[in-house]
Amino acid sequence: MMNFRSKLSRAGHPEVTVNSLKNKRKDQEKPAANIKKPRKAEVNFCPNIPSGETRESMEAERVALLTELKKKKKDEAEIKKKMQRTFSIRRQEVLQEPAISEFQNRWPALFDVNEINLEFMRLTTAPLTSKFLGELDHQTNDLIKVFNAKGGAAGRKITAIMAKMENNEDINVRRDCVLRCLSIYLNEDLDTLVKEYMEVNPLSSEEPEDTVGRVLASKSLHYAKDDSFRSNNKDACCGLSAYELQRLENIKEKEAFLSSLKIWQVKGFIGKRAVYALSPEIPPS
């Protein structure tokens, strides 16, 4: 077993070759620099390419996957099948730490909620959503104790959010409130991290929802001082955050204030007075 890893490296085992000097970056060409190894629960850290397949065949499969994604009517089952087949080559690309934009262009199907859950299942053999929600429910009581000890402006926001789940036994409402409180406790911006959507009628809000198709529109967040936003339905449904809506409203108020000053009329009057001062024979109008 003394030179076991050396033999694996000569055989081309990916978990060993990924840490070879020739596969390291130029500024990290040292044996102990940036060692990539599986972490806890990463069962398929760097899987081998399936038997009978090559990198060329995997690349052809990736191109076929891109073609399938460009279709108007996508075959979800075929996309899932191709993502499962190309998991090994994709993981080897991830370990090379590519740029996010480049990786997203090569694997756009991965940036989907369902595919993220499936990728996590392939990597750890554990379901992502149910595992996360289970641990969140297990830690909820301890988190509430931590939130109650928070003071200041953040504490007041947390208290207002936690009041929603006092008389509500819905587990989804409880989870939503805990996650929001956790974001505020960590000084994170909720408008940036959380996007709320609601089902709206694309034709008329007065017609029943069952008679027409429903779409998802961005739900604007209103505070006590944001009553002026309710009358502006165009801006409220265009995907702007509460901060952007407030900034847009401030710009409109400044424009209205500047127009009320009539700066152009004053400037014209001052110009005429200057002309009269140079030529007294021309009376000002």
XYZ file of C-alpha atoms in Angstrom:
285
model
C 0.000 0.000 0.000
C 3.054 2.282 0.184
C 2.893 3.375 -3.492
C -0.796 2.654 -3.986
C -1.660 6.226 -4.977
C 1.240 6.290 -7.424
C -0.169 3.230 -9.146
C -3.613 4.844 -9.226
C -2.084 7.951 -10.773
C -0.376 5.932 -13.512
C -3.669 4.168 -14.173
C -5.367 7.545 -14.678
C -7.644 7.444 -11.623
C -9.365 10.883 -11.608
C -9.356 11.392 -7.809
C -5.556 11.127 -7.867
C -4.718 12.785 -11.176
C -6.755 15.870 -10.253
C -4.071 16.678 -7.643
C -1.076 16.038 -9.909
C 1.317 18.913 -10.503
C 0.506 19.179 -14.205
C -3.176 19.714 -13.358
C -2.505 22.498 -10.845
C -2.475 26.192 -11.610
C 0.714 28.009 -12.463
C 0.942 29.709 -9.086
C 0.087 26.490 -7.189
C 2.562 23.988 -8.640
C 3.339 22.462 -5.255
C 2.360 19.029 -3.931
C 0.547 20.445 -0.888
C -1.145 23.384 -2.629
C -4.917 23.374 -3.178
C -5.458 19.646 -2.656
C -8.901 18.568 -3.856
C -10.394 15.775 -1.785
C -13.938 14.665 -0.949
C -15.609 16.306 1.977
C -18.141 14.839 4.351
C -20.933 12.965 2.550
C -19.415 13.478 -0.926
C -19.737 9.904 -2.112
C -19.134 10.583 -5.816
C -16.477 13.253 -5.473
C -14.725 12.602 -8.793
C -16.322 9.633 -10.577
C -14.739 7.799 -13.485
C -16.072 8.113 -17.001
C -18.496 5.224 -17.624
C -17.042 2.169 -19.281
C -17.315 2.294 -23.055
C -17.359 6.108 -23.054
C -14.607 8.600 -23.825
C -14.188 12.322 -23.364
C -15.101 12.813 -27.008
C -18.362 10.899 -26.607
C -19.150 12.816 -23.412
C -18.538 16.107 -25.229
C -20.883 15.006 -28.014
C -23.485 14.181 -25.367
C -23.077 17.659 -23.881
C -23.617 19.298 -27.286
C -26.738 17.180 -27.783
C -27.940 18.355 -24.378
C -27.519 21.997 -25.433
C -29.499 21.280 -28.596
C -32.311 19.770 -26.533
C -32.440 22.837 -24.281
C -32.875 25.175 -27.271
C -36.064 23.420 -28.378
C -39.373 25.142 -27.739
C -40.893 21.969 -26.315
C -38.191 20.456 -24.145
C -38.139 16.787 -23.299
C -37.565 16.867 -19.539
C -37.027 13.108 -19.358
C -34.339 13.252 -22.065
C -32.628 16.191 -20.357
C -32.586 14.314 -17.050
C -31.169 11.235 -18.775
C -28.371 13.188 -20.466
C -27.497 15.039 -17.252
C -27.197 11.718 -15.461
C -24.987 10.317 -18.222
C -22.617 13.309 -18.262
C -22.246 13.595 -14.472
C -18.682 12.256 -14.397
C -17.233 14.655 -16.973
C -19.130 17.552 -15.377
C -17.713 16.823 -11.932
C -14.197 16.724 -13.331
C -14.787 20.146 -14.864
C -16.073 21.496 -11.546
C -12.914 20.353 -9.760
C -10.842 22.420 -12.193
C -12.588 25.504 -10.737
C -13.728 27.153 -13.992
C -15.258 30.613 -14.210
C -18.959 30.661 -13.296
C -19.995 32.357 -16.537
C -18.045 29.858 -18.631
C -19.428 26.883 -16.726
C -22.973 28.228 -17.016
C -22.608 28.524 -20.774
C -21.402 24.934 -21.001
C -23.991 23.437 -18.611
C -27.092 25.676 -18.557
C -29.355 22.764 -17.604
C -27.639 22.466 -14.238
C -28.878 25.912 -13.134
C -32.400 24.696 -12.480
C -34.061 23.846 -9.172
C -34.868 20.255 -10.116
C -31.436 19.600 -11.616
C -29.701 21.104 -8.570
C -31.575 18.641 -6.360
C -30.711 15.765 -8.681
C -27.039 16.813 -8.845
C -26.878 16.904 -5.054
C -28.411 13.440 -4.979
C -25.788 12.153 -7.432
C -22.977 13.684 -5.406
C -24.049 12.751 -1.866
C -26.855 10.172 -2.405
C -29.001 12.327 -0.067
C -32.030 14.488 -0.996
C -31.181 18.175 -0.710
C -34.577 19.786 0.001
C -35.922 17.279 2.518
C -32.537 17.074 4.269
C -32.304 20.850 4.579
C -35.876 21.306 5.780
C -35.500 18.464 8.271
C -32.396 20.024 9.795
C -34.111 23.429 9.806
C -37.064 22.034 11.753
C -34.660 20.335 14.163
C -32.815 23.606 14.863
C -35.846 25.916 14.874
C -36.276 26.115 18.660
C -32.608 26.951 19.197
C -32.727 29.564 16.439
C -35.784 31.213 18.005
C -33.899 31.544 21.304
C -31.028 33.236 19.487
C -33.425 35.558 17.646
C -35.175 36.593 20.880
C -31.828 37.740 22.306
C -31.235 40.074 19.348
C -31.790 43.780 20.053
C -31.765 47.036 18.175
C -33.350 47.656 14.776
C -32.669 44.071 13.673
C -34.402 42.799 16.814
C -37.510 44.852 16.066
C -37.667 43.484 12.514
C -37.243 39.935 13.816
C -40.010 40.455 16.381
C -42.382 41.701 13.673
C -41.670 38.658 11.499
C -41.936 36.143 14.344
C -45.331 37.560 15.297
C -46.725 36.025 12.093
C -46.131 32.466 13.274
C -47.493 32.796 16.831
C -51.077 31.900 15.897
C -50.241 30.015 12.721
C -49.566 26.283 12.818
C -48.603 25.975 9.148
C -45.101 24.467 8.963
C -44.341 26.353 5.740
C -45.098 29.714 7.367
C -42.902 28.746 10.296
C -39.993 27.833 8.020
C -40.414 31.028 5.999
C -40.327 33.199 9.133
C -37.269 31.420 10.522
C -35.314 31.833 7.272
C -36.241 35.515 7.069
C -35.208 36.089 10.673
C -31.937 34.292 10.031
C -31.196 36.593 7.079
C -31.864 39.678 9.204
C -29.771 38.263 12.053
C -26.851 37.846 9.626
C -27.354 41.420 8.286
C -28.363 40.200 4.841
C -30.662 42.148 2.510
C -33.948 40.262 2.125
C -34.816 42.088 -1.100
C -31.636 40.705 -2.664
C -31.804 37.157 -1.285
C -35.561 36.497 -1.438
C -37.818 37.203 -4.394
C -41.540 36.931 -3.688
C -43.971 35.988 -6.451
C -47.725 35.763 -6.523
C -50.228 34.451 -9.037
C -51.911 37.268 -10.966
C -54.459 37.488 -13.746
C -52.693 38.553 -16.973
C -55.919 40.010 -18.417
C -57.897 41.549 -15.601
C -57.682 41.322 -11.846
C -61.500 41.372 -11.581
C -62.051 38.123 -13.506
C -61.975 34.791 -11.671
C -58.581 33.110 -11.642
C -59.985 29.856 -13.028
C -61.274 31.451 -16.251
C -57.939 32.704 -17.527
C -54.328 31.593 -17.481
C -52.338 32.645 -14.433
C -48.786 33.950 -14.436
C -46.208 34.678 -11.751
C -45.487 38.346 -11.121
C -43.020 39.897 -8.730
C -44.624 40.741 -5.415
C -43.654 44.227 -4.278
C -42.796 44.609 -0.607
C -44.699 47.495 1.007
C -43.837 49.145 4.277
C -45.744 51.731 6.280
C -44.235 54.593 4.300
C -44.661 52.940 0.883
C -48.347 53.774 0.318
C -47.449 55.771 -2.789
C -46.309 52.554 -4.498
C -49.747 50.934 -4.390
C -51.175 53.253 -7.033
C -48.275 52.561 -9.393
C -49.191 49.100 -10.677
C -46.824 49.369 -13.654
C -43.719 49.663 -11.486
C -44.983 47.187 -8.893
C -45.208 44.357 -11.425
C -42.070 45.027 -13.449
C -39.722 43.035 -11.199
C -38.185 45.975 -9.304
C -37.245 45.549 -5.675
C -38.542 47.794 -2.889
C -35.250 49.716 -2.896
C -35.406 50.303 -6.655
C -39.040 51.420 -6.424
C -38.147 53.850 -3.637
C -35.257 55.222 -5.699
C -37.514 55.662 -8.729
C -40.059 57.508 -6.604
C -37.347 59.826 -5.248
C -36.209 60.634 -8.789
C -39.774 61.519 -9.772
C -40.172 63.739 -6.713
C -36.926 65.585 -7.521
C -38.027 66.106 -11.125
C -41.357 67.496 -9.947
C -39.585 69.796 -7.472
C -37.162 71.113 -10.101
C -39.962 71.725 -12.583
C -41.891 73.669 -9.937
C -38.927 76.028 -9.503
C -39.212 77.135 -13.163
C -35.440 77.379 -13.532
C -35.616 77.910 -17.298
C -37.905 80.952 -16.921
C -35.637 82.449 -14.289
C -32.605 81.837 -16.498
C -34.312 83.549 -19.452
C -35.257 86.535 -17.317
C -31.695 86.878 -16.011
C -30.398 86.727 -19.577
C -32.740 89.516 -20.676
C -31.666 91.664 -17.727
C -28.036 91.151 -18.726
C -28.775 92.250 -22.275
C -30.574 95.350 -20.981
C -27.589 96.172 -18.753
C -25.294 96.117 -21.807
C -27.811 97.957 -23.993
C -29.935 100.332 -21.868
C -31.886 101.467 -24.915
C -33.560 97.980 -25.074
C -36.237 97.869 -22.395
C -36.703 94.545 -20.654
C -39.928 92.731 -21.438
